[in-house]
XYZ file of C-alpha atoms in Angstrom:
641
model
C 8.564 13.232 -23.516
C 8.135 13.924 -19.560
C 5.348 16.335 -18.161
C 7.801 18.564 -16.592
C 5.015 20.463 -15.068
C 3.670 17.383 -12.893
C 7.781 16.611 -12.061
C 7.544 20.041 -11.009
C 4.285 20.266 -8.285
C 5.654 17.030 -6.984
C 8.746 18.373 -6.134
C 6.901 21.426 -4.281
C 4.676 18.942 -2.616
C 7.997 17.109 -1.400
C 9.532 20.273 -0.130
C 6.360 21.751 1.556
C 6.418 18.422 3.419
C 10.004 19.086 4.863
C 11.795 16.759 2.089
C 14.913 18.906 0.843
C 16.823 16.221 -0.892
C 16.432 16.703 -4.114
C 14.533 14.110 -6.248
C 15.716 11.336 -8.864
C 14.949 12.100 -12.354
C 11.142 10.544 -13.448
C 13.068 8.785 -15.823
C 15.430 7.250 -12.712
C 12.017 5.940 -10.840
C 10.506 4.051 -13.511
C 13.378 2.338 -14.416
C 13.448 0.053 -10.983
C 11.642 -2.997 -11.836
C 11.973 -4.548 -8.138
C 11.360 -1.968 -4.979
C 12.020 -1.986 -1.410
C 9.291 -2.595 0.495
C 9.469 1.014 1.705
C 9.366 2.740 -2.110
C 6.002 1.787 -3.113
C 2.548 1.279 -0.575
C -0.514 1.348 -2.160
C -3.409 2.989 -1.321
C -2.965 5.370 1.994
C -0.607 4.343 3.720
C 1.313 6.892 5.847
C 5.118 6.710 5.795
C 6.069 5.139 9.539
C 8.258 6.430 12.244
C 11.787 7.523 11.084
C 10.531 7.296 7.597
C 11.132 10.948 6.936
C 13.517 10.073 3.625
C 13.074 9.951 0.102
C 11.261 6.493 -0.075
C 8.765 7.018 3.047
C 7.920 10.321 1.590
C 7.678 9.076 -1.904
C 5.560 5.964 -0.616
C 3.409 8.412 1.090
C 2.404 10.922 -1.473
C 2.634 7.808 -4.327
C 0.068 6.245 -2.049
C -1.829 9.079 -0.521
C -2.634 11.143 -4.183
C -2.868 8.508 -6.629
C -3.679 11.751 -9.614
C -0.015 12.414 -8.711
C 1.683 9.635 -8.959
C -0.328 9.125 -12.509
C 1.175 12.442 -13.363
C 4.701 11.814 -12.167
C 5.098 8.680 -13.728
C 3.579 9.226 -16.716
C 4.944 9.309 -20.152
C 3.554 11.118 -23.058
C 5.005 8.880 -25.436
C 3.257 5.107 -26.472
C 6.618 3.059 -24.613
C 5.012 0.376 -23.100
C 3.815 0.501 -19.074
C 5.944 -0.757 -16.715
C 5.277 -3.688 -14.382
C 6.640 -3.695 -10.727
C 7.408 -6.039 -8.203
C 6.884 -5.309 -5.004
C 7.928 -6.875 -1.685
C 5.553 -7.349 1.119
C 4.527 -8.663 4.085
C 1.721 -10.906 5.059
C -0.897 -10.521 7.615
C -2.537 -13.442 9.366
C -6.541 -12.469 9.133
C -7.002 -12.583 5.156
C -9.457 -16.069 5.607
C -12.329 -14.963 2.921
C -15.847 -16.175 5.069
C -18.986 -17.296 3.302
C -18.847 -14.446 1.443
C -15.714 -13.059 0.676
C -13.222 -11.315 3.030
C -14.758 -8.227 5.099
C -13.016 -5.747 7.282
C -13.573 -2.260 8.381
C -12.751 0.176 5.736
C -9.885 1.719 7.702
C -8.640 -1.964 7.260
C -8.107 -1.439 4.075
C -6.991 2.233 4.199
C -4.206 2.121 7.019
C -2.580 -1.749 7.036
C 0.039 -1.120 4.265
C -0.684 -3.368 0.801
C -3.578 -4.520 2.942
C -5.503 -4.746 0.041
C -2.623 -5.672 -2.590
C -1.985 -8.971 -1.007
C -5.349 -10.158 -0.771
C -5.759 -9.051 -4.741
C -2.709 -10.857 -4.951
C -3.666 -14.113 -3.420
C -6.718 -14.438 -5.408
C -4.444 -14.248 -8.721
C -1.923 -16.319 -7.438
C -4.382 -18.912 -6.551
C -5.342 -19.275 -10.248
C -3.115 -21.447 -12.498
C -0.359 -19.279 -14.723
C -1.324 -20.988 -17.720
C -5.154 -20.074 -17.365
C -4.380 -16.509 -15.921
C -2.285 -15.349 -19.529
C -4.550 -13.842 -21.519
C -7.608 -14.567 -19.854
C -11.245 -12.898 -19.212
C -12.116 -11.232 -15.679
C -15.071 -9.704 -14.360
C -14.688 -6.722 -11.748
C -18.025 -4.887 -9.768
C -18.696 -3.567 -7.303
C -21.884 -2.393 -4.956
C -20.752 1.569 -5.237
C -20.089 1.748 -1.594
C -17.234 3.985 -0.067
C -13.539 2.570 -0.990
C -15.132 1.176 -4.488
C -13.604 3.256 -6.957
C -9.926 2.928 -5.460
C -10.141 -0.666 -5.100
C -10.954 -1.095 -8.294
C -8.160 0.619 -9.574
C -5.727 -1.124 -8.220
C -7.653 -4.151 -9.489
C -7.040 -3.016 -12.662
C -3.058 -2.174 -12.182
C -2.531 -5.707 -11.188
C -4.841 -7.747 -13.451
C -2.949 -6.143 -16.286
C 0.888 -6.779 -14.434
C -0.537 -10.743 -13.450
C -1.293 -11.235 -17.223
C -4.654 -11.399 -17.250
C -6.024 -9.654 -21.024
C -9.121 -8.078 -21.292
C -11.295 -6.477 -17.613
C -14.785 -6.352 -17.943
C -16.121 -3.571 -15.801
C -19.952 -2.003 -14.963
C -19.870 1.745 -15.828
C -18.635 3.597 -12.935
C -17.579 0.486 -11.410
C -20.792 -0.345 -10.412
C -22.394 -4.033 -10.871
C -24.787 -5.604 -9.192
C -23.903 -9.160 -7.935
C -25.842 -11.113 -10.119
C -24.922 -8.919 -13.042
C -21.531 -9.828 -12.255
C -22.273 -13.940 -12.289
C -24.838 -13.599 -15.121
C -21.559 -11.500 -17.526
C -18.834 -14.025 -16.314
C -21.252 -16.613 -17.733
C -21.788 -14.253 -20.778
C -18.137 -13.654 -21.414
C -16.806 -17.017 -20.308
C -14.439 -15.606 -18.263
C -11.934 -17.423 -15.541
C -13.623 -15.757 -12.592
C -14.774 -12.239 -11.212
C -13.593 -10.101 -8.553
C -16.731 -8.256 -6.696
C -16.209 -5.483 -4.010
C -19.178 -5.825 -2.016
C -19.774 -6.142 2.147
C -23.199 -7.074 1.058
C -26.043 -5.693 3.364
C -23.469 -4.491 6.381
C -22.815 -1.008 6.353
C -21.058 1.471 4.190
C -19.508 4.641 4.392
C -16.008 5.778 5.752
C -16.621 4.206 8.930
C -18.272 1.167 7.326
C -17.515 -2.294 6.031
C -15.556 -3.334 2.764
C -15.260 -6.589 1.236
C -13.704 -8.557 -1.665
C -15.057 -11.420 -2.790
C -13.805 -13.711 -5.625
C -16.307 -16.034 -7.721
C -14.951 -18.791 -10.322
C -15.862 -19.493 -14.200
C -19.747 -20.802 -13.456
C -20.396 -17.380 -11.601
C -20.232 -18.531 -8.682
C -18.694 -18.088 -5.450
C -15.780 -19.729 -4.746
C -15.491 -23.264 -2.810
C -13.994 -23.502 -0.127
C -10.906 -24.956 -1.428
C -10.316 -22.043 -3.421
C -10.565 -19.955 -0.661
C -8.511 -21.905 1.324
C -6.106 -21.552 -1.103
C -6.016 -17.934 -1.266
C -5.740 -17.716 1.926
C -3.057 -20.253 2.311
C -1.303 -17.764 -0.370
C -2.239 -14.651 1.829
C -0.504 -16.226 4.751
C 3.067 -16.323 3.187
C 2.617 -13.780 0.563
C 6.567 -11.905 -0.158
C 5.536 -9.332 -3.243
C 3.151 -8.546 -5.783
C 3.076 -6.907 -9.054
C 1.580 -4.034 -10.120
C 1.225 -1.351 -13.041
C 1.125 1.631 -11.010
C 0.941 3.964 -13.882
C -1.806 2.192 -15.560
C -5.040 4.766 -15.222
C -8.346 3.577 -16.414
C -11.568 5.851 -16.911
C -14.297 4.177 -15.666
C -17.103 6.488 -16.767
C -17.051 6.083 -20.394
C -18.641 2.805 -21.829
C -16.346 1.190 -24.574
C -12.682 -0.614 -24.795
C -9.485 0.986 -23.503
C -6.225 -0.896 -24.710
C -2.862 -0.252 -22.976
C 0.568 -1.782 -23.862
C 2.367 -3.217 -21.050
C 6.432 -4.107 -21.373
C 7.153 -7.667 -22.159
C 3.720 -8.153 -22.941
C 2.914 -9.640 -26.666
C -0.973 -8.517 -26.883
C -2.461 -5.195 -25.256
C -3.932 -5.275 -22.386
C -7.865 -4.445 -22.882
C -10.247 -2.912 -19.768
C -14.243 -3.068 -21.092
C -16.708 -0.749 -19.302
C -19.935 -2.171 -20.059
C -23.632 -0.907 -19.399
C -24.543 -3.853 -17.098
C -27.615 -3.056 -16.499
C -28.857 -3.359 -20.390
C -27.200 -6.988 -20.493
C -28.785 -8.115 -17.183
C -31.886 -7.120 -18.411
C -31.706 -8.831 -21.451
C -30.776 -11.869 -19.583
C -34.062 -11.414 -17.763
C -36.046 -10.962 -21.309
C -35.056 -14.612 -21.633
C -36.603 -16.048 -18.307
C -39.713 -13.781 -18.047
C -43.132 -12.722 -19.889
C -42.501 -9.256 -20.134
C -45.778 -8.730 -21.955
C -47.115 -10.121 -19.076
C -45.454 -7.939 -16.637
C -45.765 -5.069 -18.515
C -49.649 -5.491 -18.191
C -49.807 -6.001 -13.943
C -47.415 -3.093 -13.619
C -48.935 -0.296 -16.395
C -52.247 -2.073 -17.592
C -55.375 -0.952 -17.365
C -56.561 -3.157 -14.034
C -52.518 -2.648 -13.334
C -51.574 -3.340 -9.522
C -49.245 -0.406 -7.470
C -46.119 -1.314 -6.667
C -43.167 0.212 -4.419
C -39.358 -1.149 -4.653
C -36.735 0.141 -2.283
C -32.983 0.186 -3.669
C -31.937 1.474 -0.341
C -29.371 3.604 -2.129
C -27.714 0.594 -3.055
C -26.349 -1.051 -6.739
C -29.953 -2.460 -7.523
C -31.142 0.999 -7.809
C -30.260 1.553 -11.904
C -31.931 -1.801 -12.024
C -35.008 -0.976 -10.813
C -35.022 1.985 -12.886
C -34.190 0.555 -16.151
C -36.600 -2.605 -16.065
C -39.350 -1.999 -13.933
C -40.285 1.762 -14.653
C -38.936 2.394 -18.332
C -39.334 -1.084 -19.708
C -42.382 -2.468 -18.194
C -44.312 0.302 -17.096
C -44.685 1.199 -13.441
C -44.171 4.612 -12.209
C -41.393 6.591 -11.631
C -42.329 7.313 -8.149
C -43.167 3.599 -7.366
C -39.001 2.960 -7.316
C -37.428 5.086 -4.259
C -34.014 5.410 -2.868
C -32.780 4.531 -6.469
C -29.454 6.374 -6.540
C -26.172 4.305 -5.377
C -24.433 6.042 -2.535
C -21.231 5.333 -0.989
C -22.793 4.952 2.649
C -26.008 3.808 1.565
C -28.079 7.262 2.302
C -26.419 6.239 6.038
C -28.721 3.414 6.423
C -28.157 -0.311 6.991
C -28.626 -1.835 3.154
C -30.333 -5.016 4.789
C -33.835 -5.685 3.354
C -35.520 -6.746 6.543
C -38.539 -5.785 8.389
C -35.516 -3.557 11.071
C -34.067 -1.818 8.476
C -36.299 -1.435 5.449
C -38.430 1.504 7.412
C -39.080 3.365 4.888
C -40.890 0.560 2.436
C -42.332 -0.988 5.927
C -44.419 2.039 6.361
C -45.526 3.235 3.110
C -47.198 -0.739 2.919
C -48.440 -0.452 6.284
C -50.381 2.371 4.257
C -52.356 0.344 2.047
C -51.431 2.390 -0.791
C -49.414 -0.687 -2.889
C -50.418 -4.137 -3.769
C -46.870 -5.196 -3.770
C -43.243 -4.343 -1.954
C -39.883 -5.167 -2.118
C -36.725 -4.541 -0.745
C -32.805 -5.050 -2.038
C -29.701 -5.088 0.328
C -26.542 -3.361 -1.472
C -25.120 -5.509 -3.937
C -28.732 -6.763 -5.281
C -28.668 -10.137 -4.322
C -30.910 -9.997 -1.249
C -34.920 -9.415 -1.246
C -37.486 -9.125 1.151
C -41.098 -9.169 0.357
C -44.128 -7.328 1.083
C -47.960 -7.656 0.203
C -50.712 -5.184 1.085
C -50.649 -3.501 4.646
C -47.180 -4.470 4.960
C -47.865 -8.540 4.876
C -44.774 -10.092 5.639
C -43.559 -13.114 3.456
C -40.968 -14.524 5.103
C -37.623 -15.990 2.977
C -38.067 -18.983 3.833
C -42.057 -19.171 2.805
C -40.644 -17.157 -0.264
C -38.961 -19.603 -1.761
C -41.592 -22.309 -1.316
C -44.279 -19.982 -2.893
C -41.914 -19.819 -5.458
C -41.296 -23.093 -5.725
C -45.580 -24.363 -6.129
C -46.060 -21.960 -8.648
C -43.118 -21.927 -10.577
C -44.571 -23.069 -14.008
C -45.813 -19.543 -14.256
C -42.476 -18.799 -14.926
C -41.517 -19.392 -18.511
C -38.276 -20.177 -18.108
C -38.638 -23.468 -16.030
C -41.863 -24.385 -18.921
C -38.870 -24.620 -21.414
C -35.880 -26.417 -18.691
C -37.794 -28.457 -16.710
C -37.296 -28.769 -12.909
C -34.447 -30.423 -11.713
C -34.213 -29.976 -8.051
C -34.363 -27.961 -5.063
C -32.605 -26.679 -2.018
C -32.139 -24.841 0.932
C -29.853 -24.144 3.247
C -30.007 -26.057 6.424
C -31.362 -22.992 8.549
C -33.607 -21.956 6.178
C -37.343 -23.243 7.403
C -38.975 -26.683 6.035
C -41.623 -25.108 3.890
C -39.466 -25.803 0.836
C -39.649 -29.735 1.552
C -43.399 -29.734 1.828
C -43.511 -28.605 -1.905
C -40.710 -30.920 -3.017
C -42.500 -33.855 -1.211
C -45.725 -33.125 -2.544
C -44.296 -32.015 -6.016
C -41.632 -35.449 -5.505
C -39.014 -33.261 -6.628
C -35.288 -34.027 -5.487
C -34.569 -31.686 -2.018
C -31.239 -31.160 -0.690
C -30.265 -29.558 2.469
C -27.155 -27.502 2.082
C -24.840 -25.476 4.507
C -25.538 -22.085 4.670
C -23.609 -19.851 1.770
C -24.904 -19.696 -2.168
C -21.585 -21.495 -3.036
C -23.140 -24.780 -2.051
C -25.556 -24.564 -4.616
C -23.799 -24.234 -7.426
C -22.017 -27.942 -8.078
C -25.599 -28.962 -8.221
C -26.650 -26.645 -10.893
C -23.181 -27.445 -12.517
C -24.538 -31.275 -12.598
C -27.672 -30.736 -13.765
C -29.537 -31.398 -10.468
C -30.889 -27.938 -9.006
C -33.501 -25.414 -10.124
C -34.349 -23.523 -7.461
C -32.798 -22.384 -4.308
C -33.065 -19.752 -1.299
C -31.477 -19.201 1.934
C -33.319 -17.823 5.619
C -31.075 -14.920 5.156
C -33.251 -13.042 2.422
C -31.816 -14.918 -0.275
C -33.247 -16.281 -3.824
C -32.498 -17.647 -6.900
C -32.295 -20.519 -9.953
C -29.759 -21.845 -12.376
C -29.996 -18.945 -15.043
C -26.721 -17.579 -12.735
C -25.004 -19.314 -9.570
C -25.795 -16.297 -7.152
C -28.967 -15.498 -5.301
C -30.976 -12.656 -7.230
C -33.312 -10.044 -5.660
C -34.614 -8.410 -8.869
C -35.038 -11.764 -10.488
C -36.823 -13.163 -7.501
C -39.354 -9.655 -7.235
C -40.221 -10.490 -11.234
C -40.898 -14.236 -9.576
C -43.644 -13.176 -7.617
C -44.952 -10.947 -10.248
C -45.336 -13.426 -12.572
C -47.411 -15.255 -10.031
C -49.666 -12.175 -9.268
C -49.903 -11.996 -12.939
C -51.221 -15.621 -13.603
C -52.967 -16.160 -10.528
C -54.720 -12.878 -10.415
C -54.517 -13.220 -6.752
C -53.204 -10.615 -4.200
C -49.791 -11.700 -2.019
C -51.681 -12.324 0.670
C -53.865 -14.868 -0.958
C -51.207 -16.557 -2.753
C -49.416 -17.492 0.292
C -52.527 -18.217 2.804
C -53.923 -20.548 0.045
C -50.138 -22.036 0.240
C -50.665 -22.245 4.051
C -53.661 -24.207 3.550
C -52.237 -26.436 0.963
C -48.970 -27.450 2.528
C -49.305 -26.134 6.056
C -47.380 -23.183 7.546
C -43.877 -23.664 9.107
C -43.439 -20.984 11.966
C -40.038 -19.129 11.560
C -38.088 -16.694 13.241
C -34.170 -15.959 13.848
C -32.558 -13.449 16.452
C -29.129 -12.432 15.480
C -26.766 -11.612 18.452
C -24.170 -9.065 16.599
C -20.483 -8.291 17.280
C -20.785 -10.545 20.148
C -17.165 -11.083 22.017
C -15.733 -14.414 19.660
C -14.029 -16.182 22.571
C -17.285 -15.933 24.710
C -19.594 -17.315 21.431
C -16.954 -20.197 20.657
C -16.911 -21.370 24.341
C -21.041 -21.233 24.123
C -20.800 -23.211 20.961
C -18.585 -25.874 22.343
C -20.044 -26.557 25.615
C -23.932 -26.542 23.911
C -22.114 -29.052 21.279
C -20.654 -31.324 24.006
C -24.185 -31.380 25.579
C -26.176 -31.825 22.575
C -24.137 -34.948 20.847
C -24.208 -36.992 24.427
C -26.331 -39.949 23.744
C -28.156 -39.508 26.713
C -29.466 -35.952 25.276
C -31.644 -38.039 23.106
C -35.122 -38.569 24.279
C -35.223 -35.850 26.849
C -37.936 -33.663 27.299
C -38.297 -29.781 27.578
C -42.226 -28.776 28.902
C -43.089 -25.792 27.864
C -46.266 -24.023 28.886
C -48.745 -26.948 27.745
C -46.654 -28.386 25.053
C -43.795 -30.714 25.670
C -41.080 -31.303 23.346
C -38.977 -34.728 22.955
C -35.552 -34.809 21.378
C -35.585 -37.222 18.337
C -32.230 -36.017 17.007
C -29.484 -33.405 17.559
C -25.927 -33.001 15.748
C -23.305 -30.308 14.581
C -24.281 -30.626 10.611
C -22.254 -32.334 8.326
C -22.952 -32.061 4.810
C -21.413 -34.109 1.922
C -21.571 -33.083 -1.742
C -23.275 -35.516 -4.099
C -21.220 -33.996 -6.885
C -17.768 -34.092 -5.984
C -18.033 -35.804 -2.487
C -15.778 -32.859 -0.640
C -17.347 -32.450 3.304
C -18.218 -29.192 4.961
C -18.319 -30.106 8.653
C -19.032 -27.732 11.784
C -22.151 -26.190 9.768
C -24.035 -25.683 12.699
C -25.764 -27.150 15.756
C -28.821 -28.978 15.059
C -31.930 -29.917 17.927
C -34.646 -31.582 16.418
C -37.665 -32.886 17.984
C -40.250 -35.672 17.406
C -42.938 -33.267 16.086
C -40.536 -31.747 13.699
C -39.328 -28.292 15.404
C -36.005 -27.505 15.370
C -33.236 -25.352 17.230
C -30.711 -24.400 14.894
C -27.601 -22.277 16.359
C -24.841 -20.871 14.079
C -21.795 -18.525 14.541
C -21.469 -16.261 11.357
C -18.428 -14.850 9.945
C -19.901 -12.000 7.760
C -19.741 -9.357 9.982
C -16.409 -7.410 9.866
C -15.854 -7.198 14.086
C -16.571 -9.687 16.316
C -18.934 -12.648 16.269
C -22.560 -13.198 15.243
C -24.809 -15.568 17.264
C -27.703 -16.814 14.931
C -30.610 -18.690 16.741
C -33.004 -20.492 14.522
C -36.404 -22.050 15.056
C -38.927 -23.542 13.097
C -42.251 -25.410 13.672
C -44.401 -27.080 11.082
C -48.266 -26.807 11.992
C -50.807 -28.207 9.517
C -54.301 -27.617 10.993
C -55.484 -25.120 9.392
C -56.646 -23.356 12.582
C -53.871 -22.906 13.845
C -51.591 -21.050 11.142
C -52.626 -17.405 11.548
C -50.687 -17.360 15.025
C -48.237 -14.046 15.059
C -44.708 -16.379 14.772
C -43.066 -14.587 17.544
C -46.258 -15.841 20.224
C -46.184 -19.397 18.615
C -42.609 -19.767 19.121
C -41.888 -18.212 22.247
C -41.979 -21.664 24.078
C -38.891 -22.950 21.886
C -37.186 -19.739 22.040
C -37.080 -20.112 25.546
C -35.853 -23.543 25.405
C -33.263 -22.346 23.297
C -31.877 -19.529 25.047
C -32.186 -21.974 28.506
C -30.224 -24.769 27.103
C -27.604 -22.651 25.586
C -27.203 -19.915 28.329
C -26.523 -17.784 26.028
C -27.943 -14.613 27.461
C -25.619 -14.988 30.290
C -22.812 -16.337 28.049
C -22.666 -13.040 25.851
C -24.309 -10.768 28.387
C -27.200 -9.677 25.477
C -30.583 -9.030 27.316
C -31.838 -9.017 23.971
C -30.800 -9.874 20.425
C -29.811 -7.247 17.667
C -32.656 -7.978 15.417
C -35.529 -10.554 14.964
C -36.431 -11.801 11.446
């Protein structure tokens, strides 16, 4: 039996809007299995010029007030849901980067079935016969554009035969919640709306990425598929009248037409099962006792308004212990309180200057879909990612987790700073240099050959998931305070003085113009892999530095054997510095410049230097040999790690 009521207001609505053709019967609309292009555009999309008929209006209030089109189409009987197919038309710029596929949100919102043919490229990339039926995981970092996404996740999950969603409570999961439950529910792969640590908000990023059955990010061959698929896409299929409640934790079931079994959406409380996970790697008793004891140290953890915030809440102040008030900015917002969700020493002000204070022992810092962390000791003590990871690394028996697995291996990515070999050499633990982006890591873990990992770019983590893990790497460094009953300070100068220090910085040049930073990379290329680029010297102040080695990195996978070339431009000298320049694609405009350096010094007087003075004479190498100042016209870069 119809809703005659909702047939009704969307009649007015069509009138008001200058429509007086009368409409087709609700019954007449849902009986159309395959639709012009022109009858159905999902989400937003305004009807074009000379549109003004009954399929551009319907396509624009269908797209435009999705409660409506729920209403209209709905039936109050149980008859089955009906699945559409719907052509389209591709777009060329659907090439998922490192880390998924990021645009503007207007992106999104104004290119018609912008987002539909990306959603459908990632399920058309996965085999039919492991599709039916199957597991999926869907999250999302709560920024602006979430809960609509999601929906229309869920409409065409259901019409490409996948069988049971698994979805955080209000759509909301952090990133390695969302690895860590595809692992738990051995599912075929998750689909996580996240731009990461780039803006939010209406005028903000969005971003889609897709991660296989380990948890993982996908290789690159996957996303080359997908975006092979994206290039040539005609239709997809959707259940547009398929409406899911996303607040309530439990199972929804829905019958869909020519489907055999129900299709089943889970909202789950991820935070309870990620912290569980974590009750398996961790002492919590041991926690619990730093954070609440009775000698207990004072922490402060900033969620900057991103997913990570429930989190913190859940496991650090009710579990084990630490003050309500120690956790701030713990509430997910869809523009991120209107701050940059980027855990670095620019944008993390707010945790920056309450440590500056000397008020906490310990600080951290989470980007917006939890998987980044930055790290803080007393009077705001900087511990860089790449140091991170090493510390991490010397003391990681204090973890319990690795006294039960063992240590298999670790890695870096190739920017990321050589402190981490000077614990694997000492340690004679397997190292391998990666390219930069988290999907590298995981065939290793897959193979059995990698423990621990981290990345330049404020990224951590081990094989209990296949994504890099802020929370999990903040409970790290606990658990070192804990057994080492030292401060952050002194764990990492008495690392200094063990292994040396390896000076660090990177300047990111952002939304530079592309054609200008591709014509900077290929000249400096051309220069840099002459033969007769070898050997020369660059005198700077009263140090002079000699080429040993310089390349565009190549890496090849001791798993599978597949090559990643063009990784980056490499200049390494004979006292083991090196110039690293990359062009990023995980911005959403534009290009990124990344300049690297890094300098190993061992005596011991000499590694309390401020980085930026002790590397000034290879930044200005750098920027010579490159040009790139007067390549891009940037005075200045956009930020300094």
């Amino acid at each position: 039996m119809r809703n005659p009521s909702s047939v009704t207001l969307l009649r007015r609505l069509f009138i008001f809007g200058g429509l007086t053709t009368p409409l087709p019967a609700a019954g007449m609309c849902r009986a159309a299995i395959r639709l012009p292009s022109s009858t159905l555009a999902f989400p937003f999309s305004a009807p074009r010029e000379g549109e003004r008929s009954v399929t551009g209006l319907l396509s624009f209030f269908l797209s435009s007030f999705s409660s409506f089109s729920f209403l209209f189409f709905h039936n109050m009987d149980d008859s089955p849901l009906q699945v559409l197919t719907v052509p389209t038309t591709p777009y060329p710029d659907q090439r998922p980067g490192t880390s998924g596929l990021r645009k503007k949100v207007l992106v999104f919102q104004t290119k018609q079935n912008y987002l539909q043919n990306f959603i459908q490229s990632i399920f058309s990339s996965i085999d039919l016969r492991d599709r039916q039926g199957s597991t999926m995981v869907v999250g999302g970092d709560g920024r602006y554009f979430n809960t609509t996404a999601i929906q229309v996740i869920v409409q065409m999950a259901a019409a490409n035969g996948v069988g049971h969603l698994v979805i955080g409570q209000n759509g909301i999961m952090s990133t390695p919640a969302v690895s860590s439950v595809i692992r738990k529910f051995k599912a075929i792969g998750g689909i996580l709306l996240t731009a990461s640590h780039n803006p939010g908000g209406p005028d903000g990023d969005f971003g889609i990425k897709f991660n296989i059955a380990n948890g993982g990010p996908a290789p690159e061959a996957v996303t080359e598929k997908i975006f092979r698929i994206s290039r040539s896409i005609e239709e997809f299929t959707i259940c547009p009248e398929l409406r899911v409640d996303l607040t309530t934790i439990g199972k929804q079931s829905f019958d869909l037409e020519n489907k055999f079994k129900p299709f089943t959406v889970e909202i789950m409380d991820s935070v309870e099962s990620y912290a569980n996970m974590l009750r398996n790697i961790f002492d919590f008793a041991l926690l619990k006792e730093l954070l609440s004891g009775e000698n207990h140290i004072r922490i402060r953890l900033d969620a900057m308004h991103g997913v990570t915030g429930p989190y913190v809440k859940r496991i650090l102040c009710e579990e084990l212990g630490s003050p309500a008030n120690s956790a701030i900015n713990c509430i997910p917002q869809e523009d991120f309180g209107g701050q940059h969700p980027d855990p670095s020493l620019t944008y993390a002000v707010d945790l920056v200057e309450s440590m500056k204070s000397g008020q906490y022992d310990f600080g951290a810092a989470f980007d917006g879909d939890g998987d980044r962390n930055m790290i803080l000791g007393k009077h705001g003590f900087f511990i860089s990612p790449s140091d991170s990871v090493a510390v991490i690394a010397a003391n990681i028996f204090c973890i319990p987790y690795f006294q039960h697995m063992g240590v298999r291996g670790f890695a870096r990515s190739m920017p990321t700073s050589g402190a981490l070999d000077n614990v694997a050499k000492a340690t004679k633990i397997q190292l391998y240099e990666t390219p930069t982006g988290w999907k590298f890591f995981g065939n290793l873990m897959d193979a059995g050959r990698l423990s621990l990992c981290g990345e330049e770019s404020f990224g951590t983590g081990s094989d209990h998931i296949r994504e890099k893990d802020g929370l999990w790497a903040v409970l790290a460094w606990l658990s070192i305070l804990a057994t080492r009953k030292q401060s952050v300070e002194e764990v990492m100068v008495e690392h200094w003085r063990t292994y040396g220090r390896n000076y660090y910085t990177r300047y990111d040049y952002e939304e530079v113009d592309i054609d200008a930073a591709v014509e900077m990379m290929l000249e400096l290329e051309v220069m840099i892999t002459d033969k007769a680029f070898i050997g020369q010297t660059f005198n700077a102040g009263e140090k002079t530095y000699e080429v040993e080695k310089a390349d565009n990195f190549e890496y090849s996978d001791p798993v599978d054997g597949s090559i990643s070339r063009n990784q980056g431009l490499r200049i390494m000298f004979k006292d083991g510095s090196r110039i690293v320049f990359r062009l990023s694609g995980t911005g959403s405009s534009g290009a990124t410049v990344r300049l690297y350096i890094d300098s190993y010094e061992k005596d011991l007087n000499q590694i309390f230097q401020d980085p930026q003075v002790k590397l000034a004479e290879l930044v200005s190498i750098a920027l010579k040999l490159s040009q790139l100042q007067e390549r891009t016209g940037r005075s200045s870069p956009s930020v300094i790690t």
